[in-house]
mmCIF file with all atom_site columns, C-alpha atoms in Angstrom:
data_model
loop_
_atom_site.group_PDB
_atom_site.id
_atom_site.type_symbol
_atom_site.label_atom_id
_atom_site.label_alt_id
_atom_site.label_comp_id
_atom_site.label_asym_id
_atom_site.label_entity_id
_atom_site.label_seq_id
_atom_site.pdbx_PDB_ins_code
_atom_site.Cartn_x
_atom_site.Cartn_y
_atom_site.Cartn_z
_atom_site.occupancy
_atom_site.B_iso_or_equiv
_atom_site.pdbx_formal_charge
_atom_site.auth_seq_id
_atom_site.auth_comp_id
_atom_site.auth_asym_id
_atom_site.auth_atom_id
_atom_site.pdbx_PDB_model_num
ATOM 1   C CA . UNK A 1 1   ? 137.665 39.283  24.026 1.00 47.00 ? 59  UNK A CA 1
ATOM 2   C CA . UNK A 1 2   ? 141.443 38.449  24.718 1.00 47.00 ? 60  UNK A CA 1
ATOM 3   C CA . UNK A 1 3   ? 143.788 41.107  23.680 1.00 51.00 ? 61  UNK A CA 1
ATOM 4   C CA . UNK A 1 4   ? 146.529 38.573  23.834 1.00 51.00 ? 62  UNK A CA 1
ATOM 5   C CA . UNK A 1 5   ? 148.241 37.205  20.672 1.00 47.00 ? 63  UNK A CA 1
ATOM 6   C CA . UNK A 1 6   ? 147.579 33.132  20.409 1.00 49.00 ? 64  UNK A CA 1
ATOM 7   C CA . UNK A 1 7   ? 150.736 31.181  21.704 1.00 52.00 ? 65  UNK A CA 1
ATOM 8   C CA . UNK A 1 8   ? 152.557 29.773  18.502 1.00 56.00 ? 66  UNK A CA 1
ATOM 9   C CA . UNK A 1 9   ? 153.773 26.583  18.839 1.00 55.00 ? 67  UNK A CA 1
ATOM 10  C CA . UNK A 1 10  ? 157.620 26.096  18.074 1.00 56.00 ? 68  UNK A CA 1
ATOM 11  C CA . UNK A 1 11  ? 158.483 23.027  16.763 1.00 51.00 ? 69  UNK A CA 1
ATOM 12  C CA . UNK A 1 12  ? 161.924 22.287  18.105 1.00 49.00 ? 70  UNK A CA 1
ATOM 13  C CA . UNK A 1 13  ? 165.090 21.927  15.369 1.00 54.00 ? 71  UNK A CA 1
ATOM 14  C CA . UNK A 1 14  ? 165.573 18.480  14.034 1.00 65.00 ? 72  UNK A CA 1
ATOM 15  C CA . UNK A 1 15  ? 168.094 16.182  15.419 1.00 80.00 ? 73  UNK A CA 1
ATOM 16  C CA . UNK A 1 16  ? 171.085 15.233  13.591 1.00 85.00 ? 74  UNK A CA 1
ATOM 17  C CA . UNK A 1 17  ? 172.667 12.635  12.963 1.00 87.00 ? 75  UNK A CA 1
ATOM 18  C CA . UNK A 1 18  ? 176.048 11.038  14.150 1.00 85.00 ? 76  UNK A CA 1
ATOM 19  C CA . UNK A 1 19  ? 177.716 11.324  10.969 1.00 89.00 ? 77  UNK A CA 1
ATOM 20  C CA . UNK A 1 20  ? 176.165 15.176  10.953 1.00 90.00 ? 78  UNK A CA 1
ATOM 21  C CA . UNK A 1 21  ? 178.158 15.358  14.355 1.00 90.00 ? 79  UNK A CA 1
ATOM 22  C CA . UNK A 1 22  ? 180.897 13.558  13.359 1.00 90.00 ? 80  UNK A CA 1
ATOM 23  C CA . UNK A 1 23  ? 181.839 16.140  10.469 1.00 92.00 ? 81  UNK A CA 1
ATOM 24  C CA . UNK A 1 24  ? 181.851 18.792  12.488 1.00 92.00 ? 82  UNK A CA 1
ATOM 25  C CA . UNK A 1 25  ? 184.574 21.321  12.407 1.00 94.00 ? 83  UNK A CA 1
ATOM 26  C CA . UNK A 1 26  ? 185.485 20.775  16.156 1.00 96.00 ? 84  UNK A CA 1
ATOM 27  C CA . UNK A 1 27  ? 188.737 22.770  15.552 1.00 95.00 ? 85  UNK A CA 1
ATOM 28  C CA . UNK A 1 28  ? 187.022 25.737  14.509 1.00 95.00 ? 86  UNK A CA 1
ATOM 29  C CA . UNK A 1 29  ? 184.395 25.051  17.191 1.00 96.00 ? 87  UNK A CA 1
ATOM 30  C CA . UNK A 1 30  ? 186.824 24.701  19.827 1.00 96.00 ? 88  UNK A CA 1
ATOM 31  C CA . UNK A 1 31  ? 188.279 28.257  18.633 1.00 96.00 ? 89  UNK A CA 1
ATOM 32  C CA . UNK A 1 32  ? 185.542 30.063  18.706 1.00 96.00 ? 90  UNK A CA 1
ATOM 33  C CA . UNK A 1 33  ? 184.042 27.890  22.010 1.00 95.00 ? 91  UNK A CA 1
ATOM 34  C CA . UNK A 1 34  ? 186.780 29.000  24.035 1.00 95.00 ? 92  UNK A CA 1
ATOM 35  C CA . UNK A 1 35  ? 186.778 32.700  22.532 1.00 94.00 ? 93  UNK A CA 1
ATOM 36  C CA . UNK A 1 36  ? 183.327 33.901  22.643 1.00 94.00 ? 94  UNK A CA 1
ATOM 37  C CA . UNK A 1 37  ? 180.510 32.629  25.572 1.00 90.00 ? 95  UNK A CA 1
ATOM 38  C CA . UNK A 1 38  ? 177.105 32.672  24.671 1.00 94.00 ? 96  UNK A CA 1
ATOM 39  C CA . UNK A 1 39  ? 176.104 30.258  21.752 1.00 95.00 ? 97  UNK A CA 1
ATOM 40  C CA . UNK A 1 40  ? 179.520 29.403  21.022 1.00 95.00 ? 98  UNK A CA 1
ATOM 41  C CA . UNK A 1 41  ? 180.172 28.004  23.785 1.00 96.00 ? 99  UNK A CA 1
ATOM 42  C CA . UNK A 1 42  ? 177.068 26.064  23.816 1.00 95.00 ? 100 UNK A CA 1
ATOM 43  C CA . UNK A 1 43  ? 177.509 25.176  20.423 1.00 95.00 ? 101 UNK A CA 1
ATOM 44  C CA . UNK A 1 44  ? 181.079 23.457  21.839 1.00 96.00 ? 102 UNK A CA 1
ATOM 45  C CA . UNK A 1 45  ? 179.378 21.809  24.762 1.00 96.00 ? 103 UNK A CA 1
ATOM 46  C CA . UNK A 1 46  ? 176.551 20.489  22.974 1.00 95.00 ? 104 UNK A CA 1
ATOM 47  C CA . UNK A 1 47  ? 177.335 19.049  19.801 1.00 95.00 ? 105 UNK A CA 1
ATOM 48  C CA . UNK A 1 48  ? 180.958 19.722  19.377 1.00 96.00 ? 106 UNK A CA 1
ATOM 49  C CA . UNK A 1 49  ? 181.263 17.189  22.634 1.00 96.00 ? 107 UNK A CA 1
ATOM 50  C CA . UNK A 1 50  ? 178.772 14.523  21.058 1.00 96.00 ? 108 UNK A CA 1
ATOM 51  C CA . UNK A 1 51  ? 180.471 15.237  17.826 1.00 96.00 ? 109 UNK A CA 1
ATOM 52  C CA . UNK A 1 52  ? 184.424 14.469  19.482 1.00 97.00 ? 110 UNK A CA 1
ATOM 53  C CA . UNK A 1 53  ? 182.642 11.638  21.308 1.00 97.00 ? 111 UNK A CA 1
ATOM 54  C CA . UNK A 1 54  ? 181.159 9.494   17.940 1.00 96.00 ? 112 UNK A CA 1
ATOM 55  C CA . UNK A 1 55  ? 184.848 9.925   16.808 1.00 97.00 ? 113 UNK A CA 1
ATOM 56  C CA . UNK A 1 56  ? 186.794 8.627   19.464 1.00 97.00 ? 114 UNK A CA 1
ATOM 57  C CA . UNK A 1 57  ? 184.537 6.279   20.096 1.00 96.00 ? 115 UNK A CA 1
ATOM 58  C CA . UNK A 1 58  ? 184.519 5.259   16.061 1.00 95.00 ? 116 UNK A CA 1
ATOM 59  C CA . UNK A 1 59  ? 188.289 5.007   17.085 1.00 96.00 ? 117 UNK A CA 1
ATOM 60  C CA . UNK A 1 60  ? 187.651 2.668   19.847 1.00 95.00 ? 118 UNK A CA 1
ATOM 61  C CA . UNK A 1 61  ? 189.201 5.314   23.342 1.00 97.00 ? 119 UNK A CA 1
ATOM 62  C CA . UNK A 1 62  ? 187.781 4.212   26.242 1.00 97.00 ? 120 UNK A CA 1
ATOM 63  C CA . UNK A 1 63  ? 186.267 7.353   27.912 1.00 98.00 ? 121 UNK A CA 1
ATOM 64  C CA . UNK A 1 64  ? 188.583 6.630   30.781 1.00 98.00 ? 122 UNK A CA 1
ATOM 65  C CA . UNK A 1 65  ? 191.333 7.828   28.550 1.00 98.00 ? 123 UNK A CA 1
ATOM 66  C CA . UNK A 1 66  ? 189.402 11.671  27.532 1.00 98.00 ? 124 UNK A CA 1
ATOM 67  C CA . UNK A 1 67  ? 188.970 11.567  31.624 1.00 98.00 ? 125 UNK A CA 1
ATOM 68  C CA . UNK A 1 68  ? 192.917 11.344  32.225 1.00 98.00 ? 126 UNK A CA 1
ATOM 69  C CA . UNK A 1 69  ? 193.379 13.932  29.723 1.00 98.00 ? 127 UNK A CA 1
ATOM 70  C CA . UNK A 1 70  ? 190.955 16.384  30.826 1.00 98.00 ? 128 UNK A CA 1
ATOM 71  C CA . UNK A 1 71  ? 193.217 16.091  34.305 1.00 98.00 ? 129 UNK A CA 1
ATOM 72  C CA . UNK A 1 72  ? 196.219 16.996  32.248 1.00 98.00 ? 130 UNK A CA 1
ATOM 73  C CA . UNK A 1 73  ? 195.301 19.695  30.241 1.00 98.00 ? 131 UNK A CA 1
ATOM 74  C CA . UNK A 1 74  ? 194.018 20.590  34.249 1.00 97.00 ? 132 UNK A CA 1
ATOM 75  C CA . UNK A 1 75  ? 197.368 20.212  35.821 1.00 96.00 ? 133 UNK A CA 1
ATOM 76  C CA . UNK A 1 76  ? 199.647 21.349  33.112 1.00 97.00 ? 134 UNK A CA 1
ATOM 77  C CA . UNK A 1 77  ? 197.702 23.422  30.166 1.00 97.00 ? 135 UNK A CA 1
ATOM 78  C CA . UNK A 1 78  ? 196.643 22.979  26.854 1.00 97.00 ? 136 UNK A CA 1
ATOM 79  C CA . UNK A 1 79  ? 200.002 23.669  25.249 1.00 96.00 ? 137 UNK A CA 1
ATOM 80  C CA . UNK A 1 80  ? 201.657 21.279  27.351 1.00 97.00 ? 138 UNK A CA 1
ATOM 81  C CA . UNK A 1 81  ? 198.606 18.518  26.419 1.00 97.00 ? 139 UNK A CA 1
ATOM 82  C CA . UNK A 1 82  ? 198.902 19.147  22.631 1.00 96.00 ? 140 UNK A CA 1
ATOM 83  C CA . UNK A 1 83  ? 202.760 18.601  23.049 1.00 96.00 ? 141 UNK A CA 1
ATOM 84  C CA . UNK A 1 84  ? 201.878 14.969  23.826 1.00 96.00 ? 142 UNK A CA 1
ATOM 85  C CA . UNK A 1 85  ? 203.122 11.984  21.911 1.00 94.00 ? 143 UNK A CA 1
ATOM 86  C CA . UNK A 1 86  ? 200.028 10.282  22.612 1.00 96.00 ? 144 UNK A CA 1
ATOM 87  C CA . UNK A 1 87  ? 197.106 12.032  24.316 1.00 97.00 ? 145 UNK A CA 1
ATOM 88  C CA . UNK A 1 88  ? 194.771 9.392   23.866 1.00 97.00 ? 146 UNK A CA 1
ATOM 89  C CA . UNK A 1 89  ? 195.887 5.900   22.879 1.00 97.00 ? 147 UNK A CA 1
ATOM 90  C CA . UNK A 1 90  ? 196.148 4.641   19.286 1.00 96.00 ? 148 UNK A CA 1
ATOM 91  C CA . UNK A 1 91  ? 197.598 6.788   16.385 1.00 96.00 ? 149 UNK A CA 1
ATOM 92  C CA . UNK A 1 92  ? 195.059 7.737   14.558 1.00 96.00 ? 150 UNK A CA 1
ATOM 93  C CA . UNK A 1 93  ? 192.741 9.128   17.680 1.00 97.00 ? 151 UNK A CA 1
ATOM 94  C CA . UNK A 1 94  ? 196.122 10.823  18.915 1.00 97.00 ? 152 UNK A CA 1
ATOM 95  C CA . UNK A 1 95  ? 196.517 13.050  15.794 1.00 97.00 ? 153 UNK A CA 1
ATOM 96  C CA . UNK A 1 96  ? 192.700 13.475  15.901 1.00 96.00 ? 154 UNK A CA 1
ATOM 97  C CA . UNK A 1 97  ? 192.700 15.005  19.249 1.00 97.00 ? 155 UNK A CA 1
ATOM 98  C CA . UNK A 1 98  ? 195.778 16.654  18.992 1.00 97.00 ? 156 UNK A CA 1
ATOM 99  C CA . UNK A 1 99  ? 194.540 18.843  16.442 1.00 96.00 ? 157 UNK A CA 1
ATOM 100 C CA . UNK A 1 100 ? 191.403 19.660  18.793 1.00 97.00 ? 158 UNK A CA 1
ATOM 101 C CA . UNK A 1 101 ? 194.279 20.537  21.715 1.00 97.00 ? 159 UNK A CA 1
ATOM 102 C CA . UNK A 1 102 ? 196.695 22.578  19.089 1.00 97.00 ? 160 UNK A CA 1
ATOM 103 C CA . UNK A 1 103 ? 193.418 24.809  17.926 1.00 96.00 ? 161 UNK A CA 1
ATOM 104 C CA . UNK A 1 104 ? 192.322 24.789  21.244 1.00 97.00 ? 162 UNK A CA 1
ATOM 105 C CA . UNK A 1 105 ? 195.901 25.822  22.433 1.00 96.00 ? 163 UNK A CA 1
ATOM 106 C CA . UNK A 1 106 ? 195.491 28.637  19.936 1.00 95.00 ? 164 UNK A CA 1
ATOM 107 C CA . UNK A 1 107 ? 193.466 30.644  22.498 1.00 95.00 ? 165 UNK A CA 1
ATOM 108 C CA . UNK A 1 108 ? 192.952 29.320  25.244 1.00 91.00 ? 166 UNK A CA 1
ATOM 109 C CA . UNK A 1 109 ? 194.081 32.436  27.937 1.00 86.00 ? 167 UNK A CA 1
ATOM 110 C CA . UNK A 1 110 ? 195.205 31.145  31.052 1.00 91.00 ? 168 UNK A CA 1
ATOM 111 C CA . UNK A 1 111 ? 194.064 29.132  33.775 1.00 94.00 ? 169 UNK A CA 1
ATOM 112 C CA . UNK A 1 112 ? 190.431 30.121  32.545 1.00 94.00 ? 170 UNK A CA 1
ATOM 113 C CA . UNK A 1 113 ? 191.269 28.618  28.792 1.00 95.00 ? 171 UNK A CA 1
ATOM 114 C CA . UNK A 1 114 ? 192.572 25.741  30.699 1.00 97.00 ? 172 UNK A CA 1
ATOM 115 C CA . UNK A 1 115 ? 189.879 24.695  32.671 1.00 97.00 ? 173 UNK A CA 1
ATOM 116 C CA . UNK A 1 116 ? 187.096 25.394  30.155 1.00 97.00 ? 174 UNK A CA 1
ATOM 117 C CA . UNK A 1 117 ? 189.380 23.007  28.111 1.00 98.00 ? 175 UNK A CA 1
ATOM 118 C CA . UNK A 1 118 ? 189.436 20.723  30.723 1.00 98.00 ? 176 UNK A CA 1
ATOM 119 C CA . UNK A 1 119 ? 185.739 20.949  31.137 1.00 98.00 ? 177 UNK A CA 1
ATOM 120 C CA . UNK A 1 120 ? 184.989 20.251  27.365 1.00 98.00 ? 178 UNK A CA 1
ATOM 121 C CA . UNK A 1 121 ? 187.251 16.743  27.344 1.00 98.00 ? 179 UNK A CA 1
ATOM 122 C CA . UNK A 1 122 ? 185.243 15.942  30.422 1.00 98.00 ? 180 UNK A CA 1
ATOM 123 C CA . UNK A 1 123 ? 181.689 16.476  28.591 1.00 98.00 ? 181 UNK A CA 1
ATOM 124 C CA . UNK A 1 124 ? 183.320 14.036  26.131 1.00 98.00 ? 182 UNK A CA 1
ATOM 125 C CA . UNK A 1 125 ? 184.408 11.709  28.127 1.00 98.00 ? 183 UNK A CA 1
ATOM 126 C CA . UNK A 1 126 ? 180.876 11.614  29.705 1.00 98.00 ? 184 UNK A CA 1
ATOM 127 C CA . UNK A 1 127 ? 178.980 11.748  26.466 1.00 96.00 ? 185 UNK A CA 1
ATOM 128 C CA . UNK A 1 128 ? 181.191 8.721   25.279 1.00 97.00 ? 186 UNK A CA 1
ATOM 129 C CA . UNK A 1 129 ? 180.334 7.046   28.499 1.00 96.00 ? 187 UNK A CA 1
ATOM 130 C CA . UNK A 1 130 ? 177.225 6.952   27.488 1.00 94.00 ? 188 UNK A CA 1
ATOM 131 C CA . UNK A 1 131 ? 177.064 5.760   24.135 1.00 92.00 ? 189 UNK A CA 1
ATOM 132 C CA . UNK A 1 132 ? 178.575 2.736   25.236 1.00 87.00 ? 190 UNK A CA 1
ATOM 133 C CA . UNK A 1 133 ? 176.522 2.152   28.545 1.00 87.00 ? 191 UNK A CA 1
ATOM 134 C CA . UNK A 1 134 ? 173.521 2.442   26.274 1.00 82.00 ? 192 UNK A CA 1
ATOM 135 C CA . UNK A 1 135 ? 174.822 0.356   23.749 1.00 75.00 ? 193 UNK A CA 1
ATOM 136 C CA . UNK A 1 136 ? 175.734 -2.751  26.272 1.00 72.00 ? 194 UNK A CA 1
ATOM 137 C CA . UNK A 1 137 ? 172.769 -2.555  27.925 1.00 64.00 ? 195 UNK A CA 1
ATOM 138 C CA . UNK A 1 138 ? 170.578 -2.099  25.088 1.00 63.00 ? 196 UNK A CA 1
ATOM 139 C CA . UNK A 1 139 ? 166.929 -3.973  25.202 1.00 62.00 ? 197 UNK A CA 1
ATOM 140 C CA . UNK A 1 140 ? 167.011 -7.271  23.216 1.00 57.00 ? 198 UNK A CA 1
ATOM 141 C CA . UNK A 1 141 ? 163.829 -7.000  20.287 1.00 56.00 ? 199 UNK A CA 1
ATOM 142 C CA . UNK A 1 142 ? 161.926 -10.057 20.678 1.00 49.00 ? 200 UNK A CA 1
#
């Protein structure tokens, strides 16, 4: 007779959905992100990155353009990124992601709050990559 308990089988969380993503407070995420490790700051990386990536890529920025601006939050801080006229191109993007930069800005400490910054805009950049790799080179249905 086993005196172990039977293995219970998690089932893992649903998915969600771009437009779940899209609505996501990534202001507030980026706050607490880049104040607080642990689930935060997974919470950030995983969704809050897919999330900022359906937008800008809704808002046509080539991921090229998250990329540069992940090298100048690098170079010269978040403050001085948020200060931007245009930190990604096209108006509407710009005010988008200046918001993210502003909260982000907020508390980022340092060269630390920098990079992590930095870090986050390159997770988008990749995830944003990737939704339009997949989407060129999607299968035909025959």
């Amino acid at each position: 007779m086993s005196t172990h308990a039977p293995q219970q089988r998690r089932t893992p969380p649903p998915g969600r959905t771009d437009e779940e993503l899209a609505r996501s407070d990534l202001p507030a995420m980026l706050r607490y992100g880049l104040s607080f490790a642990g689930p935060h700051r997974t919470a950030l990386f995983g969704d809050g990155a897919v999330g900022a990536a359906v937008l800008l890529d809704r808002r046509g920025v080539p991921p090229r353009a998250v990329a540069f601006l992940a090298k100048v939050v690098r170079s010269g801080g978040v403050r001085y990124a948020a200060g931007l006229p245009e930190p990604v191109p096209g108006a509407q993007a710009a005010a988008t992601v200046r918001s993210w930069l502003e909260s982000a800005a907020d508390v980022a400490n340092g060269l630390d709050g920098d990079e992590t910054t930095a870090r986050w805009l390159e997770a988008v950049a990749e995830v944003l990559g990737l939704r339009r790799t997949h989407r060129t080179h999607r299968p035909s249905a025959d």
